[in-house]
Short mmCIF file of C-alpha atoms in Angstrom, two decimals:
data_model
loop_
_atom_site.label_atom_id
_atom_site.label_comp_id
_atom_site.label_asym_id
_atom_site.label_seq_id
_atom_site.Cartn_x
_atom_site.Cartn_y
_atom_site.Cartn_z
CA MET Q 1 -39.23 7.12 -6.89
CA GLU Q 2 -40.69 8.65 -3.76
CA TYR Q 3 -39.09 11.70 -2.14
CA ARG Q 4 -39.20 13.52 1.15
CA ILE Q 5 -38.40 17.17 1.75
CA GLU Q 6 -35.25 17.98 3.74
CA HIS Q 7 -33.90 21.43 4.39
CA ASP Q 8 -30.59 23.09 5.15
CA SER Q 9 -29.43 26.70 5.48
CA MET Q 10 -29.99 27.22 1.75
CA GLY Q 11 -33.56 25.96 1.68
CA GLU Q 12 -35.53 22.84 0.85
CA VAL Q 13 -34.20 19.83 -1.07
CA ARG Q 14 -35.96 16.71 -2.36
CA VAL Q 15 -34.22 13.56 -1.07
CA PRO Q 16 -35.04 9.94 -2.00
CA ALA Q 17 -37.44 8.78 0.69
CA ASP Q 18 -35.67 5.48 1.30
CA ARG Q 19 -32.28 7.08 2.06
CA CYS Q 20 -30.77 8.26 5.35
CA TRP Q 21 -28.82 11.14 3.90
CA GLY Q 22 -30.09 14.69 4.01
CA ALA Q 23 -30.10 17.96 2.13
CA GLN Q 24 -26.39 18.71 1.96
CA THR Q 25 -25.54 15.21 0.78
CA GLU Q 26 -28.22 15.45 -1.90
CA ARG Q 27 -26.94 18.83 -3.09
CA SER Q 28 -23.46 17.38 -3.47
CA ARG Q 29 -24.83 14.32 -5.25
CA GLN Q 30 -26.57 16.57 -7.77
CA ASN Q 31 -23.78 19.12 -8.17
CA PHE Q 32 -20.89 16.71 -8.72
CA PRO Q 33 -21.88 14.08 -11.30
CA ILE Q 34 -18.21 13.17 -11.78
CA GLY Q 35 -17.07 9.57 -11.64
CA VAL Q 36 -20.38 8.46 -10.17
CA GLY Q 37 -20.36 4.80 -9.14
CA ILE Q 38 -16.65 4.52 -9.94
CA GLU Q 39 -14.72 7.10 -7.95
CA THR Q 40 -16.89 7.12 -4.84
CA MET Q 41 -15.34 8.38 -1.62
CA PRO Q 42 -13.23 5.45 -0.35
CA ARG Q 43 -15.09 3.23 2.08
CA GLU Q 44 -12.10 3.39 4.38
CA ILE Q 45 -12.93 7.10 4.81
CA THR Q 46 -16.65 6.70 5.38
CA ARG Q 47 -16.04 3.94 7.92
CA ALA Q 48 -13.37 6.03 9.64
CA PHE Q 49 -16.01 8.75 9.97
CA GLY Q 50 -18.17 6.25 11.84
CA LEU Q 51 -15.40 5.67 14.37
CA LEU Q 52 -14.66 9.37 14.62
CA LYS Q 53 -18.28 10.38 15.19
CA LEU Q 54 -18.66 7.70 17.85
CA ALA Q 55 -15.53 8.90 19.66
CA ALA Q 56 -16.64 12.53 19.38
CA ALA Q 57 -20.08 11.73 20.79
CA ARG Q 58 -18.56 9.97 23.77
CA ALA Q 59 -16.19 12.88 24.40
CA ASN Q 60 -19.05 15.35 24.14
CA HIS Q 61 -21.15 13.31 26.54
CA ALA Q 62 -18.31 13.39 29.08
CA LEU Q 63 -17.77 17.15 28.66
CA ARG Q 64 -21.26 18.43 27.75
CA PRO Q 65 -23.74 15.91 29.19
CA GLU Q 66 -26.47 18.53 29.32
CA ILE Q 67 -26.39 18.73 25.48
CA MET Q 68 -25.06 15.31 24.48
CA THR Q 69 -27.45 13.46 26.72
CA ALA Q 70 -27.24 9.76 27.49
CA GLU Q 71 -30.32 9.23 25.30
CA LYS Q 72 -28.67 10.94 22.31
CA LEU Q 73 -25.37 9.18 22.90
CA SER Q 74 -27.06 5.77 22.93
CA VAL Q 75 -28.59 6.09 19.45
CA ILE Q 76 -25.66 8.00 17.93
CA GLU Q 77 -23.35 5.22 19.12
CA LYS Q 78 -25.47 2.58 17.40
CA ALA Q 79 -25.72 4.54 14.14
CA ALA Q 80 -22.01 5.37 14.18
CA ARG Q 81 -21.14 1.69 14.73
CA GLU Q 82 -23.28 0.73 11.76
CA THR Q 83 -21.37 3.32 9.73
CA ALA Q 84 -18.01 2.02 10.93
CA ASP Q 85 -18.80 -1.63 10.22
CA GLY Q 86 -20.03 -0.91 6.68
CA THR Q 87 -23.73 -1.66 7.27
CA LEU Q 88 -24.63 1.80 5.95
CA ASP Q 89 -22.20 1.94 3.01
CA ALA Q 90 -25.07 2.44 0.56
CA GLU Q 91 -25.88 5.71 2.33
CA PHE Q 92 -22.56 7.25 1.23
CA PRO Q 93 -22.96 8.02 -2.49
CA LEU Q 94 -20.66 11.02 -2.82
CA VAL Q 95 -17.71 11.06 -5.20
CA VAL Q 96 -14.11 12.06 -4.65
CA TRP Q 97 -14.43 15.06 -6.98
CA GLN Q 98 -16.26 17.42 -4.61
CA THR Q 99 -15.19 20.24 -2.33
CA GLY Q 100 -11.51 19.99 -1.53
CA SER Q 101 -12.07 20.08 2.21
CA GLY Q 102 -14.33 17.02 2.15
CA THR Q 103 -17.06 19.07 3.82
CA GLN Q 104 -19.83 17.27 1.98
CA SER Q 105 -18.55 13.86 3.04
CA ASN Q 106 -18.42 15.04 6.64
CA MET Q 107 -22.01 16.25 6.31
CA ASN Q 108 -22.95 12.98 4.61
CA ALA Q 109 -21.76 11.21 7.78
CA ASN Q 110 -23.51 13.71 10.03
CA GLU Q 111 -26.82 13.38 8.18
CA VAL Q 112 -26.76 9.61 7.89
CA ILE Q 113 -25.85 9.08 11.54
CA ALA Q 114 -28.39 11.64 12.74
CA ASN Q 115 -31.24 10.27 10.63
CA ARG Q 116 -30.40 6.67 11.49
CA ALA Q 117 -30.18 7.64 15.18
CA ASN Q 118 -33.62 9.28 14.94
CA GLU Q 119 -34.96 6.14 13.31
CA LEU Q 120 -33.59 4.08 16.19
CA ALA Q 121 -35.00 6.53 18.73
CA GLY Q 122 -38.39 6.60 17.06
CA LYS Q 123 -38.44 10.38 17.14
CA LYS Q 124 -36.56 13.45 15.91
CA LEU Q 125 -33.90 13.50 18.61
CA CYS Q 126 -30.56 14.27 16.92
CA HIS Q 127 -29.50 17.07 14.58
CA PRO Q 128 -26.69 16.51 12.05
CA ASN Q 129 -24.82 19.72 12.91
CA ASP Q 130 -25.76 20.40 16.50
CA ASP Q 131 -25.35 16.84 17.78
CA VAL Q 132 -23.38 14.55 15.45
CA ASN Q 133 -21.01 17.36 14.42
CA MET Q 134 -20.82 18.87 17.93
CA SER Q 135 -17.37 20.33 18.77
CA GLN Q 136 -16.19 19.59 15.22
CA SER Q 137 -15.67 21.08 11.79
CA SER Q 138 -15.20 19.41 8.42
CA ASN Q 139 -11.77 21.02 8.50
CA ASP Q 140 -10.62 18.89 11.41
CA THR Q 141 -12.76 15.78 10.92
CA PHE Q 142 -11.75 14.94 7.35
CA PRO Q 143 -7.99 15.12 8.06
CA SER Q 144 -8.60 12.99 11.15
CA ALA Q 145 -10.67 10.43 9.22
CA LEU Q 146 -7.91 10.34 6.63
CA HIS Q 147 -5.27 9.61 9.28
CA ILE Q 148 -7.46 6.93 10.83
CA ALA Q 149 -8.12 5.27 7.48
CA ALA Q 150 -4.48 5.46 6.42
CA ALA Q 151 -3.13 4.05 9.68
CA LEU Q 152 -5.63 1.19 9.77
CA SER Q 153 -4.98 0.35 6.10
CA LEU Q 154 -1.23 0.18 6.63
CA GLU Q 155 -1.38 -1.73 9.89
CA GLU Q 156 -4.23 -4.12 9.15
CA ARG Q 157 -3.83 -4.75 5.42
CA VAL Q 158 -0.44 -3.82 3.98
CA LEU Q 159 1.84 -5.07 6.76
CA PRO Q 160 0.12 -8.48 7.10
CA ALA Q 161 0.29 -9.00 3.33
CA VAL Q 162 4.02 -8.23 3.21
CA THR Q 163 4.70 -10.32 6.31
CA ALA Q 164 3.07 -13.35 4.65
CA LEU Q 165 5.31 -12.97 1.58
CA ILE Q 166 8.38 -12.61 3.80
CA ALA Q 167 7.50 -15.94 5.45
CA VAL Q 168 7.33 -17.66 2.05
CA LEU Q 169 10.69 -16.19 1.05
CA ARG Q 170 12.24 -17.45 4.29
CA ARG Q 171 11.02 -20.94 3.44
CA LEU Q 172 12.47 -20.69 -0.06
CA GLU Q 173 15.80 -19.55 1.40
CA SER Q 174 15.93 -22.61 3.62
CA GLU Q 175 14.92 -25.00 0.84
CA ASN Q 176 17.59 -23.66 -1.51
CA ALA Q 177 20.51 -23.44 0.92
CA GLY Q 178 23.70 -24.53 -0.83
CA VAL Q 179 22.32 -24.13 -4.36
CA VAL Q 180 24.87 -22.03 -6.29
CA LYS Q 181 24.00 -20.23 -9.51
CA SER Q 182 25.41 -17.56 -11.76
CA GLY Q 183 24.99 -14.03 -10.50
CA ARG Q 184 24.02 -11.30 -12.94
CA THR Q 185 24.74 -7.58 -13.05
CA HIS Q 186 23.71 -5.25 -15.89
CA LEU Q 187 21.80 -8.31 -17.25
CA GLN Q 188 25.22 -9.83 -17.92
CA ASP Q 189 26.88 -12.86 -16.33
CA ALA Q 190 28.57 -12.11 -13.03
CA VAL Q 191 30.33 -14.10 -10.31
CA PRO Q 192 28.41 -16.90 -8.55
CA ILE Q 193 25.80 -16.39 -5.87
CA ALA Q 194 23.82 -18.85 -3.78
CA PHE Q 195 20.16 -18.88 -4.77
CA SER Q 196 19.34 -18.54 -1.06
CA GLN Q 197 21.43 -15.35 -1.00
CA GLU Q 198 19.51 -13.96 -3.96
CA ILE Q 199 16.22 -14.72 -2.22
CA SER Q 200 17.52 -13.17 1.00
CA GLY Q 201 17.96 -9.90 -0.89
CA TRP Q 202 14.27 -9.93 -1.81
CA ARG Q 203 13.31 -10.81 1.75
CA ALA Q 204 15.49 -8.14 3.37
CA SER Q 205 14.10 -5.47 1.03
CA LEU Q 206 10.56 -6.27 2.14
CA GLU Q 207 11.59 -6.34 5.79
CA ARG Q 208 13.07 -2.88 5.39
CA ASP Q 209 9.87 -1.69 3.72
CA CYS Q 210 7.92 -2.91 6.77
CA GLU Q 211 10.29 -0.94 8.99
CA LEU Q 212 9.67 2.20 6.94
CA ILE Q 213 5.90 1.73 7.06
CA ARG Q 214 6.00 1.26 10.84
CA LEU Q 215 8.12 4.41 11.09
CA ALA Q 216 5.46 6.28 9.10
CA LEU Q 217 2.64 5.10 11.37
CA GLY Q 218 3.68 7.29 14.32
CA PRO Q 219 2.78 10.66 12.74
CA LEU Q 220 -0.47 9.20 11.35
CA TYR Q 221 -1.67 8.48 14.88
CA GLU Q 222 -1.77 12.25 15.53
CA LEU Q 223 -5.23 13.68 14.89
CA ALA Q 224 -6.44 17.15 13.91
CA LEU Q 225 -9.74 16.56 15.71
CA GLY Q 226 -10.41 19.43 18.12
CA GLY Q 227 -8.91 22.10 15.88
CA THR Q 228 -12.36 22.83 14.39
CA ALA Q 229 -12.41 25.44 11.59
CA VAL Q 230 -8.91 26.95 11.54
CA GLY Q 231 -6.99 25.21 14.32
CA THR Q 232 -8.06 27.40 17.22
CA GLY Q 233 -10.58 24.90 18.58
CA LEU Q 234 -13.47 27.37 18.40
CA ASN Q 235 -16.74 25.90 19.81
CA ALA Q 236 -15.00 22.80 21.18
CA PRO Q 237 -14.85 22.47 24.98
CA ALA Q 238 -11.52 22.29 26.75
CA GLY Q 239 -10.20 18.75 26.75
CA PHE Q 240 -12.35 17.62 23.81
CA ALA Q 241 -9.42 16.92 21.47
CA GLU Q 242 -7.61 14.78 24.00
CA ARG Q 243 -10.75 12.95 25.16
CA ALA Q 244 -11.88 12.17 21.59
CA ALA Q 245 -8.42 10.81 20.70
CA GLN Q 246 -8.51 8.61 23.80
CA GLU Q 247 -11.90 7.26 22.77
CA LEU Q 248 -10.60 6.51 19.27
CA ALA Q 249 -7.60 4.71 20.72
CA ALA Q 250 -9.93 2.60 22.85
CA LEU Q 251 -12.21 1.83 19.89
CA THR Q 252 -9.43 0.80 17.52
CA GLY Q 253 -6.71 -0.48 19.81
CA LYS Q 254 -4.32 1.93 18.07
CA PRO Q 255 -2.35 4.69 19.84
CA PHE Q 256 -4.21 7.69 18.44
CA VAL Q 257 -3.43 11.00 20.14
CA SER Q 258 -4.37 14.62 19.71
CA ALA Q 259 -1.96 16.51 17.45
CA GLU Q 260 0.03 19.04 19.43
CA ASN Q 261 -0.25 21.82 16.83
CA LYS Q 262 -3.69 21.93 15.24
CA PHE Q 263 -2.71 24.69 12.79
CA HIS Q 264 -0.20 22.28 11.27
CA ALA Q 265 -2.65 19.37 11.52
CA LEU Q 266 -5.29 21.17 9.44
CA THR Q 267 -3.14 22.58 6.68
CA SER Q 268 -0.20 20.21 6.26
CA ARG Q 269 -0.33 16.69 4.89
CA ASP Q 270 3.36 15.87 5.26
CA GLU Q 271 2.56 12.75 7.30
CA LEU Q 272 0.66 11.29 4.34
CA VAL Q 273 3.46 12.18 1.92
CA PHE Q 274 5.98 10.44 4.18
CA ALA Q 275 3.78 7.37 4.62
CA HIS Q 276 3.05 7.12 0.91
CA GLY Q 277 6.78 7.34 0.29
CA ALA Q 278 7.06 4.09 2.26
CA LEU Q 279 4.35 2.59 0.06
CA LYS Q 280 6.26 3.75 -3.02
CA ALA Q 281 9.40 2.09 -1.65
CA LEU Q 282 7.43 -1.13 -1.20
CA ALA Q 283 6.09 -0.81 -4.74
CA ALA Q 284 9.62 -0.32 -6.07
CA ASP Q 285 10.88 -3.42 -4.26
CA MET Q 286 7.91 -5.47 -5.44
CA MET Q 287 8.59 -4.30 -8.99
CA LYS Q 288 12.19 -5.51 -8.68
CA LEU Q 289 11.20 -8.82 -7.09
CA ALA Q 290 8.52 -9.56 -9.69
CA ASN Q 291 10.87 -8.68 -12.54
CA ASP Q 292 13.59 -10.95 -11.11
CA VAL Q 293 11.11 -13.81 -10.85
CA ARG Q 294 9.85 -13.46 -14.41
CA TRP Q 295 13.38 -13.14 -15.80
CA LEU Q 296 14.50 -16.25 -13.91
CA ALA Q 297 11.38 -18.11 -15.07
CA SER Q 298 11.66 -16.95 -18.68
CA GLY Q 299 11.49 -19.66 -21.29
CA PRO Q 300 10.61 -22.42 -20.95
CA ARG Q 301 13.29 -23.33 -23.49
CA CYS Q 302 14.69 -20.10 -24.89
CA GLY Q 303 14.99 -18.04 -21.71
CA LEU Q 304 16.92 -18.30 -18.48
CA GLY Q 305 14.63 -20.99 -17.13
CA GLU Q 306 16.40 -21.26 -13.79
CA ILE Q 307 13.14 -21.40 -11.84
CA SER Q 308 9.60 -22.53 -12.53
CA ILE Q 309 6.49 -20.76 -11.29
CA PRO Q 310 2.88 -21.93 -11.14
CA ALA Q 311 0.97 -22.09 -14.41
CA ASN Q 312 -2.31 -20.38 -13.52
CA GLU Q 313 -4.05 -19.82 -16.85
CA PRO Q 314 -3.47 -20.08 -20.63
CA GLY Q 315 -1.22 -17.31 -21.85
CA SER Q 316 -2.22 -16.83 -25.46
CA SER Q 317 -5.31 -16.87 -27.64
CA ILE Q 318 -3.26 -18.00 -30.64
CA MET Q 319 -0.20 -19.88 -29.31
CA PRO Q 320 -1.32 -23.19 -27.79
CA GLY Q 321 0.39 -24.24 -24.57
CA LYS Q 322 1.84 -20.82 -23.82
CA VAL Q 323 1.88 -19.82 -20.14
CA ASN Q 324 2.81 -16.34 -18.96
CA PRO Q 325 4.12 -14.90 -15.64
CA THR Q 326 0.82 -13.13 -15.03
CA GLN Q 327 1.19 -12.65 -11.28
CA CYS Q 328 4.48 -10.89 -11.90
CA GLU Q 329 2.76 -8.69 -14.44
CA GLN Q 330 -0.05 -7.66 -12.10
CA VAL Q 331 2.53 -6.76 -9.45
CA THR Q 332 4.47 -4.55 -11.83
CA MET Q 333 1.30 -2.81 -13.05
CA VAL Q 334 0.23 -2.13 -9.47
CA ALA Q 335 3.71 -0.75 -8.76
CA VAL Q 336 3.35 1.66 -11.69
CA GLN Q 337 -0.04 2.83 -10.37
CA VAL Q 338 1.36 3.38 -6.87
CA MET Q 339 4.26 5.40 -8.28
CA GLY Q 340 1.77 7.56 -10.19
CA ASN Q 341 -0.33 7.94 -7.05
CA ASP Q 342 2.74 9.15 -5.21
CA ALA Q 343 2.99 12.11 -7.55
CA ALA Q 344 -0.69 12.93 -6.94
CA VAL Q 345 -0.25 12.65 -3.17
CA GLY Q 346 2.75 14.98 -3.27
CA PHE Q 347 1.03 17.57 -5.42
CA ALA Q 348 -2.13 17.43 -3.30
CA ALA Q 349 -0.18 17.85 -0.07
CA SER Q 350 1.56 20.95 -1.46
CA GLN Q 351 -1.76 22.79 -1.71
CA GLY Q 352 -2.08 23.84 1.93
CA ASN Q 353 -3.12 27.48 1.49
CA PHE Q 354 -3.25 29.46 4.72
CA GLU Q 355 -5.27 27.46 7.31
CA LEU Q 356 -6.48 24.50 5.22
CA ASN Q 357 -5.45 21.99 2.59
CA VAL Q 358 -8.22 21.76 -0.01
CA PHE Q 359 -7.09 18.67 -1.91
CA LEU Q 360 -8.07 16.17 0.77
CA PRO Q 361 -10.44 13.87 -1.16
CA VAL Q 362 -8.01 13.27 -4.02
CA LEU Q 363 -5.20 12.71 -1.51
CA ALA Q 364 -7.36 10.19 0.34
CA TYR Q 365 -8.38 8.48 -2.89
CA ASN Q 366 -4.81 7.98 -4.11
CA PHE Q 367 -3.27 7.03 -0.77
CA LEU Q 368 -5.93 4.47 0.09
CA GLN Q 369 -5.93 3.06 -3.43
CA SER Q 370 -2.18 2.46 -3.12
CA ALA Q 371 -2.58 0.70 0.22
CA ARG Q 372 -5.47 -1.41 -1.04
CA LEU Q 373 -3.81 -2.35 -4.34
CA LEU Q 374 -0.49 -3.26 -2.72
CA SER Q 375 -2.07 -5.42 -0.04
CA GLU Q 376 -4.25 -7.30 -2.52
CA SER Q 377 -1.52 -7.53 -5.15
CA ILE Q 378 1.08 -8.89 -2.74
CA THR Q 379 -1.38 -11.43 -1.32
CA ALA Q 380 -2.26 -12.68 -4.81
CA PHE Q 381 1.42 -12.89 -5.77
CA THR Q 382 2.25 -14.78 -2.59
CA GLU Q 383 -0.57 -17.30 -2.89
CA ARG Q 384 -0.49 -17.81 -6.66
CA CYS Q 385 3.19 -17.45 -7.52
CA ALA Q 386 5.75 -17.21 -4.72
CA VAL Q 387 4.59 -20.33 -2.87
CA GLY Q 388 5.15 -22.36 -6.04
CA ILE Q 389 8.63 -21.12 -7.01
CA ARG Q 390 10.91 -24.09 -7.71
CA ALA Q 391 14.60 -23.95 -8.58
CA ASP Q 392 15.80 -25.91 -11.64
CA ARG Q 393 19.03 -26.89 -9.98
CA GLU Q 394 20.46 -28.65 -13.02
CA LYS Q 395 19.86 -25.59 -15.22
CA MET Q 396 21.48 -23.41 -12.56
CA ARG Q 397 24.49 -25.73 -12.43
CA ARG Q 398 24.91 -25.71 -16.24
CA ASN Q 399 24.61 -21.94 -16.44
CA LEU Q 400 27.05 -21.54 -13.57
CA HIS Q 401 29.75 -23.69 -15.15
CA ASN Q 402 29.20 -22.04 -18.54
CA SER Q 403 29.74 -18.53 -17.15
CA LEU Q 404 32.91 -16.75 -18.28
CA MET Q 405 32.83 -14.59 -15.16
CA LEU Q 406 34.07 -17.55 -13.15
CA VAL Q 407 37.42 -16.37 -14.42
CA THR Q 408 37.32 -13.84 -11.56
CA ALA Q 409 38.43 -16.68 -9.28
CA LEU Q 410 41.75 -16.76 -11.16
CA ASN Q 411 42.61 -13.10 -10.47
CA PRO Q 412 44.76 -13.89 -7.39
CA TYR Q 413 46.75 -16.48 -9.35
CA ILE Q 414 47.23 -15.02 -12.86
CA GLY Q 415 46.27 -11.34 -12.42
CA TYR Q 416 43.37 -9.30 -13.79
CA GLU Q 417 44.77 -8.74 -17.30
CA ASN Q 418 45.67 -12.39 -17.86
CA ALA Q 419 42.28 -13.42 -16.54
CA ALA Q 420 40.66 -11.04 -19.06
CA LYS Q 421 42.69 -12.60 -21.87
CA THR Q 422 41.57 -16.04 -20.73
CA ALA Q 423 37.89 -15.05 -20.76
CA LYS Q 424 38.22 -13.38 -24.15
CA LEU Q 425 39.85 -16.45 -25.74
CA ALA Q 426 37.27 -18.79 -24.21
CA PHE Q 427 34.44 -16.64 -25.58
CA GLU Q 428 35.88 -16.15 -29.06
CA GLU Q 429 36.69 -19.83 -29.58
CA ASN Q 430 33.81 -21.23 -27.56
CA ILE Q 431 36.06 -23.27 -25.31
CA SER Q 432 36.20 -23.68 -21.53
CA LEU Q 433 38.05 -21.34 -19.21
CA ARG Q 434 40.27 -24.26 -18.25
CA GLU Q 435 41.29 -24.91 -21.84
CA ALA Q 436 41.87 -21.20 -22.56
CA CYS Q 437 43.96 -20.67 -19.42
CA VAL Q 438 46.14 -23.71 -20.12
CA ARG Q 439 46.55 -22.82 -23.81
CA LEU Q 440 47.71 -19.33 -22.87
CA GLY Q 441 50.24 -20.89 -20.50
CA PHE Q 442 48.98 -19.12 -17.39
CA LEU Q 443 48.34 -22.30 -15.36
CA THR Q 444 48.91 -26.02 -15.73
CA PRO Q 445 45.82 -28.23 -15.87
CA GLU Q 446 46.58 -29.55 -12.40
CA ARG Q 447 47.01 -26.09 -10.88
CA PHE Q 448 43.82 -24.85 -12.57
CA ASP Q 449 41.82 -27.69 -11.05
CA GLU Q 450 43.41 -26.98 -7.67
CA VAL Q 451 42.37 -23.33 -7.51
CA PHE Q 452 39.15 -23.25 -9.58
CA HIS Q 453 36.08 -24.08 -7.48
CA PRO Q 454 32.97 -22.09 -8.55
CA GLU Q 455 30.78 -23.36 -5.69
CA GLN Q 456 33.21 -21.87 -3.20
CA MET Q 457 33.00 -18.39 -4.73
CA VAL Q 458 29.85 -17.47 -2.81
#
């Protein structure tokens, strides 16, 4: 491999000749051989840095045109756009397990954009610190990149995935209107419920999750950019924070604004904790939904078997013909991972010592993994399971009429205690509620038939 010599404030460093990164990136690459190739800094972060550096360059050009000249801005814009669109992903090798401020990832972006800009200019025009990092610090750029990445992930990936599943559930509600089945509480038979009502519970839970996520987006639109090292804005010109946020809003179409209190914006990560709480709520509801589906589809002969779901792949290496609810299983595993990530996000956010939180990369890694996993998991579940849910209406009818909890309908006519006696006799002697009620002398056969209508109990 061929190398070139780069230098930073600590001296010279050999860097692979075919790479755009510089000395500080290479030092980090050598010093943190932890999770290499597996736990790389999330691409959502590196691409957010591209947007951020582009917005910062435009703001600097407007406020300091004598330093951020039109010539510099032109090539920095092009390099930053390549970073934002993923063209330069291979130039971001650093892992999550690095400095807790994310300084080295900020410098990775500065070096890559500067060197790529110089390549485009055909000369050494831009400096990583003096130009690409102008008016900034790692301490305000990494929190800002994290907010950008989080907001875009929620708005452009998670919400569309959930919305698509909600649409499928609405269709299933409509298709199953009027289908009455046995309800269940504590995994025991309960009074009847319409299958459409059961589905509506799933749908409404997901709609509420979307509301919570949208509520969490507001604080994420507030950016630390402009606070520089400790929140005072040292070395940033007046108006930079506001102008950079405006540029980011224009670039993304999202309502990014400058955070009012930069001291809070640098050290506190409460917005991420709140937003991840909404993701955990979504994970909890998806866990419940997936479990309901696999319980209802259990069987095919010895389970509940009230619905069928698509058969996507063989389910056993030894039992021929076995098919498992694998999409439900992937959903529940993802939910477990998200719940674990929530603990990591909370712990990381609690480590804001004095003027800076120094657990930013691990917070970014866990938050963005949750958003990515949920969006992909929900999409797979929607397309490979939910769309193919079919009610076995005859099985639902048999289970409904075999349920002892239908006796609840008799409470107004024979009282709670007599209804309990009726259910107990029917269970012990394996006879119908009608036969037990008549035998006990609580109602005549004619009166029983007059008042007992399970389908009307919903």
